[in-house]
mmCIF file with all atom_site columns, C-alpha atoms in Angstrom:
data_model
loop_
_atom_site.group_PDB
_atom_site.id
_atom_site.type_symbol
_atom_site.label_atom_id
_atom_site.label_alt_id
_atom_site.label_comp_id
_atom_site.label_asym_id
_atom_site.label_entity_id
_atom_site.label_seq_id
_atom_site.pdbx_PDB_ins_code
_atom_site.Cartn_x
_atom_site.Cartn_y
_atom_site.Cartn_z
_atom_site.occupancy
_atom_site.B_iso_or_equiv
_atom_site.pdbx_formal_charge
_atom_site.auth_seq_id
_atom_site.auth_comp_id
_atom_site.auth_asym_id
_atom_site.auth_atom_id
_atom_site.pdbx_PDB_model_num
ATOM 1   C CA . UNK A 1 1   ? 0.000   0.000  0.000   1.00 77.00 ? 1   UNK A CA 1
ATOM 2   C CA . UNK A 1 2   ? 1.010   3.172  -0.892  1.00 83.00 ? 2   UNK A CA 1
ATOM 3   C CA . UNK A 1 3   ? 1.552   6.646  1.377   1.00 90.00 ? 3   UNK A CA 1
ATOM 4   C CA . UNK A 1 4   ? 2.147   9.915  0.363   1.00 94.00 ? 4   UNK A CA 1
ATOM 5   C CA . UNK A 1 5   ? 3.635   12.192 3.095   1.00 94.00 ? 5   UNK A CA 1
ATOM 6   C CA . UNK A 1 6   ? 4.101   15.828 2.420   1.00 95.00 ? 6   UNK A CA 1
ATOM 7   C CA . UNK A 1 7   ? 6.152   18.590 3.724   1.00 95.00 ? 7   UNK A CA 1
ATOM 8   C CA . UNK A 1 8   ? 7.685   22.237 3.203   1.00 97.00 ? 8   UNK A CA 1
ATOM 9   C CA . UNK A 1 9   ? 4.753   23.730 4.522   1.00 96.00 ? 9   UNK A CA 1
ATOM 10  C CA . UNK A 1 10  ? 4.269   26.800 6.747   1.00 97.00 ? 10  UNK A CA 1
ATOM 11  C CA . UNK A 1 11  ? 4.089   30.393 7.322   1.00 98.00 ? 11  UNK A CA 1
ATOM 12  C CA . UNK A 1 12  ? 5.563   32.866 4.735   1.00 98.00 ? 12  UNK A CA 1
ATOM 13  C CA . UNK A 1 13  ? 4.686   36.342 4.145   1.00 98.00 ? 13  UNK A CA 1
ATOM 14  C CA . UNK A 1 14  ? 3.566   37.930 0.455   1.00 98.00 ? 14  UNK A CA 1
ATOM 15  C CA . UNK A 1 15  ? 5.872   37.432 -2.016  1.00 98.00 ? 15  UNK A CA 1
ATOM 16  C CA . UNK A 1 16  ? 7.881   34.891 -0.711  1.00 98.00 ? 16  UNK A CA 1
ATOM 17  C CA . UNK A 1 17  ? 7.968   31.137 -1.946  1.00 98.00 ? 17  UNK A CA 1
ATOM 18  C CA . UNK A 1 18  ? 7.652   28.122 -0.433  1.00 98.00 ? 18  UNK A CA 1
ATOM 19  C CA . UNK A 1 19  ? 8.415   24.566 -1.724  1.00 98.00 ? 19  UNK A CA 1
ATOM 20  C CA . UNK A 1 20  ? 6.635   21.571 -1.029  1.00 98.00 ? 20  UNK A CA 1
ATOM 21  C CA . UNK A 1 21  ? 7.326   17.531 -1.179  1.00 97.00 ? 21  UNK A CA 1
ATOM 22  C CA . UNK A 1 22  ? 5.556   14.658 -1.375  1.00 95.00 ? 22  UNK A CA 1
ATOM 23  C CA . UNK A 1 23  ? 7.137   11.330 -0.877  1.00 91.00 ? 23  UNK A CA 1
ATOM 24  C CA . UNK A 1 24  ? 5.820   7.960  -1.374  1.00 86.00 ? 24  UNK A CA 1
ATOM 25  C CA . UNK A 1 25  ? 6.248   4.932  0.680   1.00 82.00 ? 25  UNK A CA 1
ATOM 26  C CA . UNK A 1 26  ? 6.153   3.067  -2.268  1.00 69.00 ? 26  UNK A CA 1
ATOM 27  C CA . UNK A 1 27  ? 7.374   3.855  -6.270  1.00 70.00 ? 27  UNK A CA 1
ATOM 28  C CA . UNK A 1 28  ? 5.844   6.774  -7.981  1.00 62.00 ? 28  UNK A CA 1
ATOM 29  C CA . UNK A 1 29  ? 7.125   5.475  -10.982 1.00 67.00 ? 29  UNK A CA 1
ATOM 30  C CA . UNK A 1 30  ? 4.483   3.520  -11.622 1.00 76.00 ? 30  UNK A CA 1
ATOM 31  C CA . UNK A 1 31  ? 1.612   6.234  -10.991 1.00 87.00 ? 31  UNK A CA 1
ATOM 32  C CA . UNK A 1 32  ? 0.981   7.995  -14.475 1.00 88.00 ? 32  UNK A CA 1
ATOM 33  C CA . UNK A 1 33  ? -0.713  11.190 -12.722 1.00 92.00 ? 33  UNK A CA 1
ATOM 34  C CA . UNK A 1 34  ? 0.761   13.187 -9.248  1.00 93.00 ? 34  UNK A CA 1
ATOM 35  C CA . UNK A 1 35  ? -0.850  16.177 -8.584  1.00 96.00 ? 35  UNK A CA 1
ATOM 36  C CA . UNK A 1 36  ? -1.022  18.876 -5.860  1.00 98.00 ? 36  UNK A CA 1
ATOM 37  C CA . UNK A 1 37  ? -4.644  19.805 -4.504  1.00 98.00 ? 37  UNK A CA 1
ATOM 38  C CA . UNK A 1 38  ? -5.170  22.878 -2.009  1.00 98.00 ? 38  UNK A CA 1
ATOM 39  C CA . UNK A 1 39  ? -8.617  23.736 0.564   1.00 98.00 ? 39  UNK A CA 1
ATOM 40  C CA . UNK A 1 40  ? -8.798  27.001 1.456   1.00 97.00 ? 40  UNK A CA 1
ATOM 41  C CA . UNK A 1 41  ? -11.208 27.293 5.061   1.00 92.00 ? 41  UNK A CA 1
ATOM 42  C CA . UNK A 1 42  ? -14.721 26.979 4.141   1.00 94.00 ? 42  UNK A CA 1
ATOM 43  C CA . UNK A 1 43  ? -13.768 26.285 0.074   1.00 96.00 ? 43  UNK A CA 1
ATOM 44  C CA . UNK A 1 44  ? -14.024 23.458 -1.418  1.00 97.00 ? 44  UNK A CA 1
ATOM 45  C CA . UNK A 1 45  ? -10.775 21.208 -2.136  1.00 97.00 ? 45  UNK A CA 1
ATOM 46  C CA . UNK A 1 46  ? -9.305  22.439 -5.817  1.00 97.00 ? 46  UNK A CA 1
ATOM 47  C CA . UNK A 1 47  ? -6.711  21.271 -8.116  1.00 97.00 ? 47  UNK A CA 1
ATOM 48  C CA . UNK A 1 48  ? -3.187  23.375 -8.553  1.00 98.00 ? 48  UNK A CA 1
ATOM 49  C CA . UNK A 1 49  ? -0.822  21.214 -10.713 1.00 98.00 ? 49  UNK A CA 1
ATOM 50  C CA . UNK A 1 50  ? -0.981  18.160 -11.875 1.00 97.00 ? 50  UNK A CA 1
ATOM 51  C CA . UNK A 1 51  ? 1.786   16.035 -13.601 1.00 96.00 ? 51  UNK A CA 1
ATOM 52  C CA . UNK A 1 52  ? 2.020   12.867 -16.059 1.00 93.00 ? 52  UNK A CA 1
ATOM 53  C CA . UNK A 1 53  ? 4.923   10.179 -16.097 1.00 89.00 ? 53  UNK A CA 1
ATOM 54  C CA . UNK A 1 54  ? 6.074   11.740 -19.046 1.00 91.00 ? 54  UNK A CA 1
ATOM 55  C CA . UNK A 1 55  ? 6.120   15.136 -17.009 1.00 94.00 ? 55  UNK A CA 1
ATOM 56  C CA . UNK A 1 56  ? 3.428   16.615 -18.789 1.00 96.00 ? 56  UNK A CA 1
ATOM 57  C CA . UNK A 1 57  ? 2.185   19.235 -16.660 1.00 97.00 ? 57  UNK A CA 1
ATOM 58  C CA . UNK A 1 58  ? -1.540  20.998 -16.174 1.00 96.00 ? 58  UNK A CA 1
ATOM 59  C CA . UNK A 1 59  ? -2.035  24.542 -13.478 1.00 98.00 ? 59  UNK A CA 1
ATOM 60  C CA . UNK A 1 60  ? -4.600  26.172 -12.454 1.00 98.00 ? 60  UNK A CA 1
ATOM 61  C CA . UNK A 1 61  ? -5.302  29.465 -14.083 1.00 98.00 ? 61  UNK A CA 1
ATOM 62  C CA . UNK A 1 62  ? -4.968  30.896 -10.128 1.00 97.00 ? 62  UNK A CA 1
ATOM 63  C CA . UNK A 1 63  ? -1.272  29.920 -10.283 1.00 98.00 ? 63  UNK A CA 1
ATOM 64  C CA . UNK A 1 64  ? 0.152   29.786 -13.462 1.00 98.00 ? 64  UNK A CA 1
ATOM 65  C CA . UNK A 1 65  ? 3.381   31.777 -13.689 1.00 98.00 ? 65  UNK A CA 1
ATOM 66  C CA . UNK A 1 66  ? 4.241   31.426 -9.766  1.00 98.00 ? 66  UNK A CA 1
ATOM 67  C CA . UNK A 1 67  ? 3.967   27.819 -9.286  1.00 98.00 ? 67  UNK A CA 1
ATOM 68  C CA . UNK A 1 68  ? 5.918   24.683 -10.825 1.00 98.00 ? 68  UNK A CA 1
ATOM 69  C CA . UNK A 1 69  ? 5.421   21.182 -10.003 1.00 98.00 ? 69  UNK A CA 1
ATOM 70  C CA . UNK A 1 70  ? 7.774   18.332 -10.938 1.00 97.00 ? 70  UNK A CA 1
ATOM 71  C CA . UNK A 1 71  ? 8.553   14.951 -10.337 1.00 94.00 ? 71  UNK A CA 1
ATOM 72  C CA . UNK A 1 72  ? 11.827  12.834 -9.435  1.00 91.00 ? 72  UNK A CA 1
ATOM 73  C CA . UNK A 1 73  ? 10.661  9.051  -9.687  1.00 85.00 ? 73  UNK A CA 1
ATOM 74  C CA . UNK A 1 74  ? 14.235  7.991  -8.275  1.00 85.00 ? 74  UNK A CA 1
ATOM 75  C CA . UNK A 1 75  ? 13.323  9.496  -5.408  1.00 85.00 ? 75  UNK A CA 1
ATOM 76  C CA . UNK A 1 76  ? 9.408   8.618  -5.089  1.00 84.00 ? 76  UNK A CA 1
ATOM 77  C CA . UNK A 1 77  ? 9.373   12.296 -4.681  1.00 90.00 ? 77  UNK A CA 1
ATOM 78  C CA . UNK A 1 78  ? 6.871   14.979 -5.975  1.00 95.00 ? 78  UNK A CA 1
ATOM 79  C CA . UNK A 1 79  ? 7.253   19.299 -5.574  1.00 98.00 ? 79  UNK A CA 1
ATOM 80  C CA . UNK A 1 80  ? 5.417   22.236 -5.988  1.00 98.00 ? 80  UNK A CA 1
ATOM 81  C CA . UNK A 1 81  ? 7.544   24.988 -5.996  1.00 98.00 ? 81  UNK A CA 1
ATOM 82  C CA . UNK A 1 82  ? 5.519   28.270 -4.974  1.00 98.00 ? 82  UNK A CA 1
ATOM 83  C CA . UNK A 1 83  ? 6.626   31.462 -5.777  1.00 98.00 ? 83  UNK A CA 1
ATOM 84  C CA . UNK A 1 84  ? 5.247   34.862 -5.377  1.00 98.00 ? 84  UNK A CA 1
ATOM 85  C CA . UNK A 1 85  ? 2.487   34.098 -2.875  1.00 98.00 ? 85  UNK A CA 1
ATOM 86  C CA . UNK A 1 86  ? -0.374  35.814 -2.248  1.00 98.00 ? 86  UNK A CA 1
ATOM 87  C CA . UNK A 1 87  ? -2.345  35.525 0.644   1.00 97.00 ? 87  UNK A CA 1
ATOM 88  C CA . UNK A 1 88  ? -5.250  33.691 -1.166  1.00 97.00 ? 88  UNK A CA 1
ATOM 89  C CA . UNK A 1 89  ? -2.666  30.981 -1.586  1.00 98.00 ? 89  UNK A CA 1
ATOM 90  C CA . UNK A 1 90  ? -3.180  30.360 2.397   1.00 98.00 ? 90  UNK A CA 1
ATOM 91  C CA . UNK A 1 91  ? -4.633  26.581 2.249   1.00 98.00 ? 91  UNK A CA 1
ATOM 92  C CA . UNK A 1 92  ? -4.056  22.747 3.404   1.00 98.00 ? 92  UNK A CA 1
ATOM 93  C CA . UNK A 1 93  ? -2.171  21.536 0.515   1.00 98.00 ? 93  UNK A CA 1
ATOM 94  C CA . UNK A 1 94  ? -2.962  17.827 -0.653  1.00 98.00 ? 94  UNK A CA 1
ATOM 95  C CA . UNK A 1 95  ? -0.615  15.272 -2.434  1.00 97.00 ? 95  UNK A CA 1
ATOM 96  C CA . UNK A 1 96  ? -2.415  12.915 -4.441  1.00 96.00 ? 96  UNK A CA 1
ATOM 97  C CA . UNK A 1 97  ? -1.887  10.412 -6.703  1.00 93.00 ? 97  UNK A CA 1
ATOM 98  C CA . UNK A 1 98  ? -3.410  7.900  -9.551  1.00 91.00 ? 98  UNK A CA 1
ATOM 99  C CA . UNK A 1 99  ? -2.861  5.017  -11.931 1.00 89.00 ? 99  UNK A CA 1
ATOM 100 C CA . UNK A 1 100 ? -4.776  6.757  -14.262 1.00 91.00 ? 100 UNK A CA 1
ATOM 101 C CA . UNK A 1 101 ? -3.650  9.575  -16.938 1.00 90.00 ? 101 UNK A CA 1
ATOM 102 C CA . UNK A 1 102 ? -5.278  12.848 -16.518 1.00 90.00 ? 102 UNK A CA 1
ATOM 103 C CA . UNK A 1 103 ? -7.635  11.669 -14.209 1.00 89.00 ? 103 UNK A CA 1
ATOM 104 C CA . UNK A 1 104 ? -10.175 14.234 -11.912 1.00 87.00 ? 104 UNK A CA 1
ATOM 105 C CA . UNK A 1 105 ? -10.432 11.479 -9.112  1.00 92.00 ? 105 UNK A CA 1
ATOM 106 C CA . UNK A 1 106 ? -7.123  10.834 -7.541  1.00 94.00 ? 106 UNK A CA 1
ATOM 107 C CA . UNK A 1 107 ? -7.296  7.349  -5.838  1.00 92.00 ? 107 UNK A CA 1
ATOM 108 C CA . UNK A 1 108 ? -4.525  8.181  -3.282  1.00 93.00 ? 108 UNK A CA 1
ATOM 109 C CA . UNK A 1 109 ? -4.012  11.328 -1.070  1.00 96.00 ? 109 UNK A CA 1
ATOM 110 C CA . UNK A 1 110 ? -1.356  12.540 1.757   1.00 96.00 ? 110 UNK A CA 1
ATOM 111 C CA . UNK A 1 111 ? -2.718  13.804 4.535   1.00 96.00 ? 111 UNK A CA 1
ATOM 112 C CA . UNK A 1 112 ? -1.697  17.687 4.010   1.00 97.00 ? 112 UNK A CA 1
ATOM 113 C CA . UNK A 1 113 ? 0.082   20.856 4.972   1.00 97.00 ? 113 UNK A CA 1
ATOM 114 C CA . UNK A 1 114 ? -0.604  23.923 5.933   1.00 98.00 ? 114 UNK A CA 1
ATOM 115 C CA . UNK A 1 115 ? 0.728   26.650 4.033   1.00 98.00 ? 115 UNK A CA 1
ATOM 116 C CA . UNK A 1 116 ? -0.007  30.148 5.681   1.00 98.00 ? 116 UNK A CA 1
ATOM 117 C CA . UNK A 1 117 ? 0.821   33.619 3.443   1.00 98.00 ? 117 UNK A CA 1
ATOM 118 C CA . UNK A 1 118 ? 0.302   36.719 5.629   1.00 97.00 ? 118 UNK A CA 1
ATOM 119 C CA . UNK A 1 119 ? 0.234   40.085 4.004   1.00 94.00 ? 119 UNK A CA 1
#
């Protein structure tokens, strides 16, 4: 069974950048999606990045520009690197991952972090 455990959250202030991990207990390798979902208090859970095998990679309008996600399958390792945040970035970031490509219903999630952006 796989886990995904992430870290690299916390509090920055506006314009700084943050960069987050996600490791798997298992291989990624075999996973053809990793993504990064974020839940802002009393939002619903949305999508930020998303990336294939093949590194193929899919943002959310919200963060294009300021965030990049990539994958090291070596290291059973995903990241989101954040840059330029902006308090409406402030949300419990989610790892997740899927067998599927391009899916919209990730069958396996970490359990979060909290990444705070004061202004």
């Amino acid at each position: 069974q796989v886990q995904l455990v992430e870290s690299g959250g916390g509090l920055v202030q506006a314009g700084g950048s943050l960069r987050l991990s996600c490791t798997a207990s298992g291989t990624i390798g075999s996973f053809n999606m990793m993504a990064w979902h974020r839940q802002a208090p009393g939002k619903q859970r949305e999508l930020v990045a998303q990336i294939s095998r093949r590194e193929a990679t899919n943002y959310a309008e919200s963060v294009k520009g300021r965030f990049t996600i990539s994958r090291d399958n070596a290291k059973n390792t995903v990241y989101l690197q954040m840059n330029s945040l902006k308090p409406e970035d402030t949300a419990v970031y989610y790892c997740a991952a899927d067998l599927r490509l391009w899916t919209s219903d990730y069958g396996y999630w970490g359990q979060g972090t909290q990444v705070t952006v004061s202004s």
